[in-house]
PDB file of C-alpha atoms and ligand atoms in Angstrom:
ATOM      1  CA  MET O  17      17.203-192.196 -53.397  1.00  0.00           C
ATOM      2  CA  LYS O  18      16.363-195.783 -54.247  1.00  0.00           C
ATOM      3  CA  ASN O  19      16.479-198.291 -51.811  1.00  0.00           C
ATOM      4  CA  LEU O  20      19.074-200.981 -52.736  1.00  0.00           C
ATOM      5  CA  LYS O  21      18.432-203.630 -49.877  1.00  0.00           C
ATOM      6  CA  ASN O  22      18.137-207.032 -51.023  1.00  0.00           C
ATOM      7  CA  LYS O  23      19.513-206.803 -54.302  1.00  0.00           C
ATOM      8  CA  LYS O  24      21.948-209.413 -55.356  1.00  0.00           C
ATOM      9  CA  ALA O  25      25.333-208.334 -56.980  1.00  0.00           C
ATOM     10  CA  ILE O  26      27.781-210.036 -58.574  1.00  0.00           C
ATOM     11  CA  ILE O  27      31.500-208.376 -58.291  1.00  0.00           C
ATOM     12  CA  THR O  28      34.355-209.657 -60.193  1.00  0.00           C
ATOM     13  CA  GLY O  29      37.610-209.256 -58.757  1.00  0.00           C
ATOM     14  CA  GLY O  30      35.698-208.754 -55.374  1.00  0.00           C
ATOM     15  CA  SER O  31      38.627-210.063 -52.898  1.00  0.00           C
ATOM     16  CA  ARG O  32      40.705-206.916 -53.091  1.00  0.00           C
ATOM     17  CA  GLY O  33      40.988-203.148 -54.039  1.00  0.00           C
ATOM     18  CA  LEU O  34      38.350-201.650 -55.912  1.00  0.00           C
ATOM     19  CA  GLY O  35      36.083-204.693 -56.036  1.00  0.00           C
ATOM     20  CA  ARG O  36      36.304-205.186 -52.254  1.00  0.00           C
ATOM     21  CA  ALA O  37      35.351-201.671 -51.128  1.00  0.00           C
ATOM     22  CA  THR O  38      32.334-201.830 -53.608  1.00  0.00           C
ATOM     23  CA  ALA O  39      31.409-205.178 -51.861  1.00  0.00           C
ATOM     24  CA  ILE O  40      31.612-203.734 -48.420  1.00  0.00           C
ATOM     25  CA  ALA O  41      29.726-200.315 -49.611  1.00  0.00           C
ATOM     26  CA  PHE O  42      27.078-202.647 -51.108  1.00  0.00           C
ATOM     27  CA  ALA O  43      26.686-204.847 -48.073  1.00  0.00           C
ATOM     28  CA  LYS O  44      26.327-201.737 -46.018  1.00  0.00           C
ATOM     29  CA  GLN O  45      23.355-200.883 -48.289  1.00  0.00           C
ATOM     30  CA  GLY O  46      21.886-204.508 -47.468  1.00  0.00           C
ATOM     31  CA  ILE O  47      22.843-205.803 -50.901  1.00  0.00           C
ATOM     32  CA  ASP O  48      23.916-209.510 -50.763  1.00  0.00           C
ATOM     33  CA  VAL O  49      27.184-209.904 -52.863  1.00  0.00           C
ATOM     34  CA  GLY O  50      28.607-212.733 -54.529  1.00  0.00           C
ATOM     35  CA  ILE O  51      32.248-212.034 -55.286  1.00  0.00           C
ATOM     36  CA  THR O  52      35.067-213.937 -57.539  1.00  0.00           C
ATOM     37  CA  GLY O  53      38.564-213.934 -57.960  1.00  0.00           C
ATOM     38  CA  ARG O  54      41.241-216.609 -58.415  1.00  0.00           C
ATOM     39  CA  ASN O  55      42.637-216.608 -54.904  1.00  0.00           C
ATOM     40  CA  GLU O  56      40.485-218.453 -52.501  1.00  0.00           C
ATOM     41  CA  ASP O  57      42.180-217.095 -49.195  1.00  0.00           C
ATOM     42  CA  THR O  58      41.581-213.410 -50.065  1.00  0.00           C
ATOM     43  CA  LEU O  59      37.819-214.222 -51.305  1.00  0.00           C
ATOM     44  CA  LYS O  60      37.224-216.256 -47.764  1.00  0.00           C
ATOM     45  CA  ALA O  61      38.656-213.309 -46.060  1.00  0.00           C
ATOM     46  CA  THR O  62      36.478-210.712 -47.766  1.00  0.00           C
ATOM     47  CA  VAL O  63      33.500-212.765 -47.596  1.00  0.00           C
ATOM     48  CA  ALA O  64      33.659-213.275 -43.778  1.00  0.00           C
ATOM     49  CA  GLU O  65      34.128-209.480 -43.774  1.00  0.00           C
ATOM     50  CA  LEU O  66      30.762-208.915 -45.785  1.00  0.00           C
ATOM     51  CA  LYS O  67      28.851-211.600 -43.677  1.00  0.00           C
ATOM     52  CA  GLY O  68      29.965-209.487 -40.472  1.00  0.00           C
ATOM     53  CA  LEU O  69      27.761-206.556 -41.983  1.00  0.00           C
ATOM     54  CA  GLY O  70      24.609-208.798 -42.079  1.00  0.00           C
ATOM     55  CA  VAL O  71      24.427-209.659 -45.619  1.00  0.00           C
ATOM     56  CA  ASN O  72      24.583-212.907 -47.483  1.00  0.00           C
ATOM     57  CA  ALA O  73      28.107-213.018 -49.251  1.00  0.00           C
ATOM     58  CA  GLU O  74      29.035-215.804 -51.235  1.00  0.00           C
ATOM     59  CA  TYR O  75      32.218-216.569 -53.824  1.00  0.00           C
ATOM     60  CA  GLU O  76      33.315-218.396 -56.555  1.00  0.00           C
ATOM     61  CA  VAL O  77      37.033-219.079 -57.485  1.00  0.00           C
ATOM     62  CA  PHE O  78      37.832-219.026 -61.078  1.00  0.00           C
ATOM     63  CA  ASP O  79      39.815-217.221 -63.854  1.00  0.00           C
ATOM     64  CA  VAL O  80      37.695-214.414 -65.782  1.00  0.00           C
ATOM     65  CA  GLY O  81      39.828-215.347 -68.920  1.00  0.00           C
ATOM     66  CA  ASN O  82      38.764-219.009 -68.964  1.00  0.00           C
ATOM     67  CA  TYR O  83      35.275-219.272 -70.604  1.00  0.00           C
ATOM     68  CA  GLU O  84      34.521-222.593 -69.187  1.00  0.00           C
ATOM     69  CA  GLU O  85      35.462-221.817 -65.751  1.00  0.00           C
ATOM     70  CA  VAL O  86      33.216-218.465 -66.045  1.00  0.00           C
ATOM     71  CA  LYS O  87      30.096-220.319 -67.266  1.00  0.00           C
ATOM     72  CA  ALA O  88      30.426-222.746 -64.213  1.00  0.00           C
ATOM     73  CA  GLY O  89      31.318-220.205 -61.667  1.00  0.00           C
ATOM     74  CA  ILE O  90      28.654-217.684 -62.663  1.00  0.00           C
ATOM     75  CA  ASP O  91      25.736-220.503 -62.469  1.00  0.00           C
ATOM     76  CA  ASN O  92      27.033-221.790 -59.088  1.00  0.00           C
ATOM     77  CA  LEU O  93      27.219-218.197 -57.847  1.00  0.00           C
ATOM     78  CA  ILE O  94      23.997-217.089 -59.131  1.00  0.00           C
ATOM     79  CA  LYS O  95      22.381-220.524 -57.666  1.00  0.00           C
ATOM     80  CA  LYS O  96      23.967-219.539 -54.226  1.00  0.00           C
ATOM     81  CA  LEU O  97      22.369-215.919 -54.481  1.00  0.00           C
ATOM     82  CA  SER O  98      19.072-217.018 -55.911  1.00  0.00           C
ATOM     83  CA  THR O  99      19.317-214.433 -58.531  1.00  0.00           C
ATOM     84  CA  VAL O 100      21.343-211.531 -59.623  1.00  0.00           C
ATOM     85  CA  ASP O 101      20.524-207.637 -60.147  1.00  0.00           C
ATOM     86  CA  ILE O 102      23.772-206.032 -60.529  1.00  0.00           C
ATOM     87  CA  LEU O 103      26.845-206.778 -62.216  1.00  0.00           C
ATOM     88  CA  VAL O 104      30.146-205.031 -61.506  1.00  0.00           C
ATOM     89  CA  ASN O 105      33.039-205.988 -64.275  1.00  0.00           C
ATOM     90  CA  ASN O 106      35.849-205.089 -62.100  1.00  0.00           C
ATOM     91  CA  ALA O 107      38.478-207.808 -62.302  1.00  0.00           C
ATOM     92  CA  GLY O 108      41.481-206.778 -63.978  1.00  0.00           C
ATOM     93  CA  ILE O 109      45.066-206.479 -64.432  1.00  0.00           C
ATOM     94  CA  ALA O 110      47.811-204.371 -65.683  1.00  0.00           C
ATOM     95  CA  ALA O 111      51.550-204.417 -66.531  1.00  0.00           C
ATOM     96  CA  PHE O 112      53.264-201.413 -68.369  1.00  0.00           C
ATOM     97  CA  GLY O 113      56.285-202.015 -70.869  1.00  0.00           C
ATOM     98  CA  THR O 114      56.772-200.693 -74.227  1.00  0.00           C
ATOM     99  CA  LEU O 115      55.105-202.526 -77.060  1.00  0.00           C
ATOM    100  CA  ASN O 116      58.288-204.276 -78.271  1.00  0.00           C
ATOM    101  CA  ASP O 117      59.544-205.524 -74.753  1.00  0.00           C
ATOM    102  CA  MET O 118      56.483-206.677 -73.472  1.00  0.00           C
ATOM    103  CA  PRO O 119      56.264-210.408 -74.266  1.00  0.00           C
ATOM    104  CA  VAL O 120      53.438-211.706 -76.331  1.00  0.00           C
ATOM    105  CA  GLU O 121      52.164-213.857 -73.700  1.00  0.00           C
ATOM    106  CA  GLU O 122      51.810-210.937 -71.342  1.00  0.00           C
ATOM    107  CA  TRP O 123      50.344-208.596 -73.867  1.00  0.00           C
ATOM    108  CA  SER O 124      47.647-211.305 -74.618  1.00  0.00           C
ATOM    109  CA  LYS O 125      46.928-212.300 -71.029  1.00  0.00           C
ATOM    110  CA  ILE O 126      45.651-208.301 -70.299  1.00  0.00           C
ATOM    111  CA  ILE O 127      43.674-208.606 -73.351  1.00  0.00           C
ATOM    112  CA  GLN O 128      42.429-212.119 -72.480  1.00  0.00           C
ATOM    113  CA  THR O 129      41.673-210.600 -68.802  1.00  0.00           C
ATOM    114  CA  ASN O 130      40.555-207.353 -69.213  1.00  0.00           C
ATOM    115  CA  VAL O 131      38.262-207.777 -72.383  1.00  0.00           C
ATOM    116  CA  MET O 132      37.443-211.422 -73.092  1.00  0.00           C
ATOM    117  CA  GLY O 133      36.907-211.818 -69.145  1.00  0.00           C
ATOM    118  CA  MET O 134      34.495-208.843 -69.136  1.00  0.00           C
ATOM    119  CA  TYR O 135      32.827-210.423 -72.244  1.00  0.00           C
ATOM    120  CA  TYR O 136      32.514-214.033 -70.781  1.00  0.00           C
ATOM    121  CA  VAL O 137      30.945-212.921 -67.347  1.00  0.00           C
ATOM    122  CA  THR O 138      28.398-210.301 -69.208  1.00  0.00           C
ATOM    123  CA  LYS O 139      27.251-213.071 -71.605  1.00  0.00           C
ATOM    124  CA  GLU O 140      26.431-215.283 -68.648  1.00  0.00           C
ATOM    125  CA  VAL O 141      25.090-212.789 -66.433  1.00  0.00           C
ATOM    126  CA  LEU O 142      22.949-210.895 -69.087  1.00  0.00           C
ATOM    127  CA  PRO O 143      20.242-213.507 -69.918  1.00  0.00           C
ATOM    128  CA  TYR O 144      19.039-212.978 -65.980  1.00  0.00           C
ATOM    129  CA  LEU O 145      18.642-209.425 -66.136  1.00  0.00           C
ATOM    130  CA  ILE O 146      17.020-209.506 -69.558  1.00  0.00           C
ATOM    131  CA  ASP O 147      14.410-212.036 -68.015  1.00  0.00           C
ATOM    132  CA  LYS O 148      13.687-209.618 -65.408  1.00  0.00           C
ATOM    133  CA  ASN O 149      13.599-206.545 -67.500  1.00  0.00           C
ATOM    134  CA  GLU O 150      15.690-204.920 -64.804  1.00  0.00           C
ATOM    135  CA  GLY O 151      19.294-204.790 -64.033  1.00  0.00           C
ATOM    136  CA  ASP O 152      22.702-202.962 -63.619  1.00  0.00           C
ATOM    137  CA  ILE O 153      26.066-203.319 -65.100  1.00  0.00           C
ATOM    138  CA  ILE O 154      28.935-201.360 -64.124  1.00  0.00           C
ATOM    139  CA  ASN O 155      32.206-201.824 -66.518  1.00  0.00           C
ATOM    140  CA  ILE O 156      35.513-200.676 -65.044  1.00  0.00           C
ATOM    141  CA  SER O 157      37.492-198.972 -67.670  1.00  0.00           C
ATOM    142  CA  SER O 158      40.477-196.513 -66.627  1.00  0.00           C
ATOM    143  CA  THR O 159      41.809-193.073 -67.773  1.00  0.00           C
ATOM    144  CA  ALA O 160      43.932-195.361 -69.453  1.00  0.00           C
ATOM    145  CA  GLY O 161      41.129-196.408 -71.863  1.00  0.00           C
ATOM    146  CA  LEU O 162      40.766-192.564 -72.869  1.00  0.00           C
ATOM    147  CA  ASN O 163      44.309-191.927 -73.653  1.00  0.00           C
ATOM    148  CA  GLY O 164      47.334-194.192 -74.621  1.00  0.00           C
ATOM    149  CA  ASN O 165      50.815-193.229 -72.895  1.00  0.00           C
ATOM    150  CA  ALA O 166      54.290-194.678 -73.862  1.00  0.00           C
ATOM    151  CA  THR O 167      54.339-198.401 -72.295  1.00  0.00           C
ATOM    152  CA  THR O 168      50.542-198.450 -71.767  1.00  0.00           C
ATOM    153  CA  SER O 169      49.747-200.287 -75.168  1.00  0.00           C
ATOM    154  CA  ALA O 170      48.532-203.544 -73.626  1.00  0.00           C
ATOM    155  CA  TYR O 171      46.472-202.001 -70.810  1.00  0.00           C
ATOM    156  CA  SER O 172      45.223-199.023 -72.834  1.00  0.00           C
ATOM    157  CA  ALA O 173      44.098-201.340 -75.755  1.00  0.00           C
ATOM    158  CA  SER O 174      42.057-203.458 -73.133  1.00  0.00           C
ATOM    159  CA  LYS O 175      40.758-200.561 -71.535  1.00  0.00           C
ATOM    160  CA  PHE O 176      39.513-198.720 -74.728  1.00  0.00           C
ATOM    161  CA  ALA O 177      37.920-201.950 -75.882  1.00  0.00           C
ATOM    162  CA  VAL O 178      36.124-202.160 -72.374  1.00  0.00           C
ATOM    163  CA  ILE O 179      34.546-198.548 -73.467  1.00  0.00           C
ATOM    164  CA  GLY O 180      33.620-199.935 -76.831  1.00  0.00           C
ATOM    165  CA  MET O 181      32.016-203.179 -75.629  1.00  0.00           C
ATOM    166  CA  SER O 182      30.343-201.171 -72.887  1.00  0.00           C
ATOM    167  CA  GLU O 183      28.753-198.354 -74.613  1.00  0.00           C
ATOM    168  CA  SER O 184      27.508-200.846 -77.430  1.00  0.00           C
ATOM    169  CA  LEU O 185      25.890-203.297 -74.688  1.00  0.00           C
ATOM    170  CA  MET O 186      24.381-200.177 -73.162  1.00  0.00           C
ATOM    171  CA  LYS O 187      22.780-199.100 -76.674  1.00  0.00           C
ATOM    172  CA  GLU O 188      21.520-202.839 -76.910  1.00  0.00           C
ATOM    173  CA  VAL O 189      19.920-203.231 -73.493  1.00  0.00           C
ATOM    174  CA  ARG O 190      18.425-199.980 -72.528  1.00  0.00           C
ATOM    175  CA  LYS O 191      14.991-201.281 -74.026  1.00  0.00           C
ATOM    176  CA  ASN O 192      15.328-203.937 -71.412  1.00  0.00           C
ATOM    177  CA  ASN O 193      15.612-201.646 -68.584  1.00  0.00           C
ATOM    178  CA  ILE O 194      19.095-202.497 -67.829  1.00  0.00           C
ATOM    179  CA  ARG O 195      21.175-199.465 -67.112  1.00  0.00           C
ATOM    180  CA  VAL O 196      25.077-200.047 -68.207  1.00  0.00           C
ATOM    181  CA  CYS O 197      27.603-197.508 -66.894  1.00  0.00           C
ATOM    182  CA  THR O 198      31.374-197.242 -67.800  1.00  0.00           C
ATOM    183  CA  LEU O 199      33.752-195.818 -65.211  1.00  0.00           C
ATOM    184  CA  THR O 200      37.124-194.671 -66.353  1.00  0.00           C
ATOM    185  CA  PRO O 201      38.696-193.870 -62.803  1.00  0.00           C
ATOM    186  CA  SER O 202      42.382-192.448 -62.329  1.00  0.00           C
ATOM    187  CA  THR O 203      44.843-193.770 -60.062  1.00  0.00           C
ATOM    188  CA  ILE O 204      43.206-195.374 -56.819  1.00  0.00           C
ATOM    189  CA  ALA O 205      45.512-196.752 -54.251  1.00  0.00           C
ATOM    190  CA  SER O 206      45.365-200.529 -54.571  1.00  0.00           C
ATOM    191  CA  ASP O 207      47.694-203.547 -54.883  1.00  0.00           C
ATOM    192  CA  MET O 208      47.464-202.680 -58.684  1.00  0.00           C
ATOM    193  CA  SER O 209      48.702-199.112 -58.373  1.00  0.00           C
ATOM    194  CA  ILE O 210      51.152-199.808 -55.664  1.00  0.00           C
ATOM    195  CA  ASP O 211      52.617-202.817 -57.618  1.00  0.00           C
ATOM    196  CA  LEU O 212      52.932-200.402 -60.659  1.00  0.00           C
ATOM    197  CA  GLY O 213      54.756-197.805 -58.630  1.00  0.00           C
ATOM    198  CA  ILE O 214      51.882-194.994 -59.262  1.00  0.00           C
ATOM    199  CA  ALA O 215      50.375-194.831 -56.097  1.00  0.00           C
ATOM    200  CA  ASP O 216      51.895-194.705 -52.529  1.00  0.00           C
ATOM    201  CA  LYS O 217      49.235-196.250 -49.682  1.00  0.00           C
ATOM    202  CA  ASP O 218      50.595-193.657 -47.326  1.00  0.00           C
ATOM    203  CA  SER O 219      49.202-190.926 -49.326  1.00  0.00           C
ATOM    204  CA  GLN O 220      45.531-190.916 -48.211  1.00  0.00           C
ATOM    205  CA  ASP O 221      44.923-187.274 -48.255  1.00  0.00           C
ATOM    206  CA  SER O 222      45.832-186.859 -51.961  1.00  0.00           C
ATOM    207  CA  VAL O 223      45.567-190.286 -53.767  1.00  0.00           C
ATOM    208  CA  LEU O 224      41.922-191.598 -54.335  1.00  0.00           C
ATOM    209  CA  GLN O 225      41.070-194.413 -52.352  1.00  0.00           C
ATOM    210  CA  PRO O 226      38.931-197.677 -53.342  1.00  0.00           C
ATOM    211  CA  GLU O 227      36.120-196.559 -50.871  1.00  0.00           C
ATOM    212  CA  ASP O 228      35.603-193.238 -52.945  1.00  0.00           C
ATOM    213  CA  PHE O 229      35.279-195.645 -56.098  1.00  0.00           C
ATOM    214  CA  ALA O 230      32.559-197.583 -54.219  1.00  0.00           C
ATOM    215  CA  GLU O 231      30.701-194.555 -53.456  1.00  0.00           C
ATOM    216  CA  LEU O 232      30.496-193.333 -56.792  1.00  0.00           C
ATOM    217  CA  ILE O 233      29.150-196.795 -57.880  1.00  0.00           C
ATOM    218  CA  VAL O 234      26.621-196.769 -55.110  1.00  0.00           C
ATOM    219  CA  ALA O 235      25.322-193.252 -55.799  1.00  0.00           C
ATOM    220  CA  GLY O 236      24.794-194.298 -59.469  1.00  0.00           C
ATOM    221  CA  LEU O 237      22.612-197.263 -58.414  1.00  0.00           C
ATOM    222  CA  GLN O 238      20.703-194.900 -56.046  1.00  0.00           C
ATOM    223  CA  LEU O 239      19.121-192.827 -58.854  1.00  0.00           C
ATOM    224  CA  PRO O 240      15.844-193.385 -60.191  1.00  0.00           C
ATOM    225  CA  ARG O 241      15.449-196.329 -62.768  1.00  0.00           C
ATOM    226  CA  ARG O 242      14.624-193.568 -65.054  1.00  0.00           C
ATOM    227  CA  ALA O 243      17.970-192.216 -64.703  1.00  0.00           C
ATOM    228  CA  MET O 244      21.206-193.932 -65.835  1.00  0.00           C
ATOM    229  CA  LEU O 245      24.567-192.966 -64.927  1.00  0.00           C
ATOM    230  CA  LYS O 246      26.281-193.457 -68.376  1.00  0.00           C
ATOM    231  CA  SER O 247      29.708-192.805 -67.736  1.00  0.00           C
ATOM    232  CA  ALA O 248      31.945-191.047 -65.174  1.00  0.00           C
ATOM    233  CA  ALA O 249      35.463-190.267 -64.422  1.00  0.00           C
ATOM    234  CA  LEU O 250      36.930-189.909 -61.079  1.00  0.00           C
ATOM    235  CA  TRP O 251      39.901-188.160 -60.291  1.00  0.00           C
ATOM    236  CA  SER O 252      41.850-186.769 -57.312  1.00  0.00           C
ATOM    237  CA  THR O 253      41.197-183.351 -56.484  1.00  0.00           C
ATOM    238  CA  ASN O 254      45.076-182.315 -55.820  1.00  0.00           C
ATOM    239  CA  PRO O 255      47.487-185.058 -56.956  1.00  0.00           C
TER     240      PRO O 255
HETATM  241  N1  NAP I  13      44.135-199.095 -59.307  1.00  0.00           N
HETATM  242  C1  NAP I  13      43.750-198.257 -60.006  1.00  0.00           C
HETATM  243  O1  NAP I  13      44.517-197.073 -59.969  1.00  0.00           O
HETATM  244  C2  NAP I  13      42.786-198.095 -61.122  1.00  0.00           C
HETATM  245  C3  NAP I  13      42.466-197.056 -62.016  1.00  0.00           C
HETATM  246  C4  NAP I  13      41.853-197.214 -62.961  1.00  0.00           C
HETATM  247  C5  NAP I  13      41.283-198.387 -63.516  1.00  0.00           C
HETATM  248  N2  NAP I  13      41.335-199.515 -62.573  1.00  0.00           N
HETATM  249  C6  NAP I  13      40.509-200.827 -62.750  1.00  0.00           C
HETATM  250  O2  NAP I  13      39.957-201.338 -61.572  1.00  0.00           O
HETATM  251  C7  NAP I  13      39.974-202.798 -61.444  1.00  0.00           C
HETATM  252  C8  NAP I  13      40.236-203.102 -60.038  1.00  0.00           C
HETATM  253  O3  NAP I  13      41.675-202.714 -60.108  1.00  0.00           O
HETATM  254  P1  NAP I  13      42.198-202.947 -58.586  1.00  0.00           P
HETATM  255  O4  NAP I  13      43.388-201.636 -58.625  1.00  0.00           O
HETATM  256  O5  NAP I  13      41.315-202.994 -57.488  1.00  0.00           O
HETATM  257  O6  NAP I  13      43.433-204.191 -58.787  1.00  0.00           O
HETATM  258  P2  NAP I  13      43.804-205.139 -57.749  1.00  0.00           P
HETATM  259  O7  NAP I  13      44.067-204.652 -56.264  1.00  0.00           O
HETATM  260  O8  NAP I  13      45.041-205.844 -58.157  1.00  0.00           O
HETATM  261  O9  NAP I  13      42.508-206.415 -57.629  1.00  0.00           O
HETATM  262  C9  NAP I  13      42.155-206.909 -58.667  1.00  0.00           C
HETATM  263  C10 NAP I  13      41.093-207.836 -58.484  1.00  0.00           C
HETATM  264  O10 NAP I  13      40.720-208.587 -59.556  1.00  0.00           O
HETATM  265  C11 NAP I  13      40.886-209.935 -59.617  1.00  0.00           C
HETATM  266  N3  NAP I  13      41.432-210.660 -60.735  1.00  0.00           N
HETATM  267  C12 NAP I  13      42.596-210.313 -61.502  1.00  0.00           C
HETATM  268  N4  NAP I  13      42.806-211.352 -62.346  1.00  0.00           N
HETATM  269  C13 NAP I  13      41.712-211.839 -62.598  1.00  0.00           C
HETATM  270  C14 NAP I  13      41.354-213.073 -63.194  1.00  0.00           C
HETATM  271  N5  NAP I  13      42.133-213.360 -64.364  1.00  0.00           N
HETATM  272  N6  NAP I  13      40.363-213.824 -62.766  1.00  0.00           N
HETATM  273  C15 NAP I  13      39.557-213.257 -61.777  1.00  0.00           C
HETATM  274  N7  NAP I  13      39.917-212.375 -61.146  1.00  0.00           N
HETATM  275  C16 NAP I  13      40.937-211.765 -61.406  1.00  0.00           C
HETATM  276  C17 NAP I  13      41.789-210.105 -58.088  1.00  0.00           C
HETATM  277  O11 NAP I  13      41.538-211.431 -57.341  1.00  0.00           O
HETATM  278  P3  NAP I  13      42.739-212.540 -57.843  1.00  0.00           P
HETATM  279  O12 NAP I  13      44.180-212.092 -57.843  1.00  0.00           O
HETATM  280  O13 NAP I  13      42.279-213.476 -56.392  1.00  0.00           O
HETATM  281  O14 NAP I  13      42.448-213.187 -59.096  1.00  0.00           O
HETATM  282  C18 NAP I  13      41.504-208.921 -57.409  1.00  0.00           C
HETATM  283  O15 NAP I  13      40.205-209.256 -56.633  1.00  0.00           O
HETATM  284  C19 NAP I  13      40.754-203.289 -62.692  1.00  0.00           C
HETATM  285  O16 NAP I  13      39.852-203.559 -63.823  1.00  0.00           O
HETATM  286  C20 NAP I  13      41.677-202.044 -62.952  1.00  0.00           C
HETATM  287  O17 NAP I  13      42.320-202.014 -64.331  1.00  0.00           O
HETATM  288  C21 NAP I  13      42.182-199.554 -61.541  1.00  0.00           C
END
């Protein structure tokens, strides 16, 4: 297993849910972590938790859907961490509604956050990984990125796009020793799934937990560099 100690990771949406669990799992491996989000209070609380695990932890507040904010935020975060080895493109939003009922602004915001946000962040981090001729990018799609369902048109469109962008990037940067992994988790208990009414935080034995997802990411990173986890789905055993 590859030792990940002293690597530097950026996790978008690292303050809550899957991103926070990943940040904690990284810190337990000795990885220094920079997390991002829009709410400074939750970022500060998670950073304090990460520092308690003995690693350097930093945060930057920005909206991934705003390119000017992303440019400044990623630049600051990489300066604070001194470099970057791993990017987890996790920040995302979801809302369900029929194509006609969902307001245009809401539909657009899902695409702007989940697709453009991932593109903006990756565009700012990628040159550092190419310069090092080594790196890892983990992009979070969803089972909704493999199948459309009634009322998921915006979310599914965004998560299908993530898979296309991610696979294309993987083929572009394999030659640079950069591994790009696309994950398609099923429902995991988090604010997002609880707010959507598709998970119940009390059903810990049957519903996937953010920690399960974080373990998968760490396992992928621990593979020898010659091996790349290209894509993976995470399902609950007995929902
Ligand atoms: N939970 C599931 O069942 C599930 C299943 C499959 C895939 N996913 C995907 O996994 C990822 C994480 O989901 P989650 O369940 O952990 O969601 P969550 O609990 O709602 O957390 C979302 C995180 O993203 C950040 N974020 C949201 N919009 C942002 C924006 N515009 N700019 C910057 N940061 C933003 C949030 O921080 P702030 O609020 O502070 O901005 C928060 O840290 C998402 O991409 C989601 O689509 C989730």
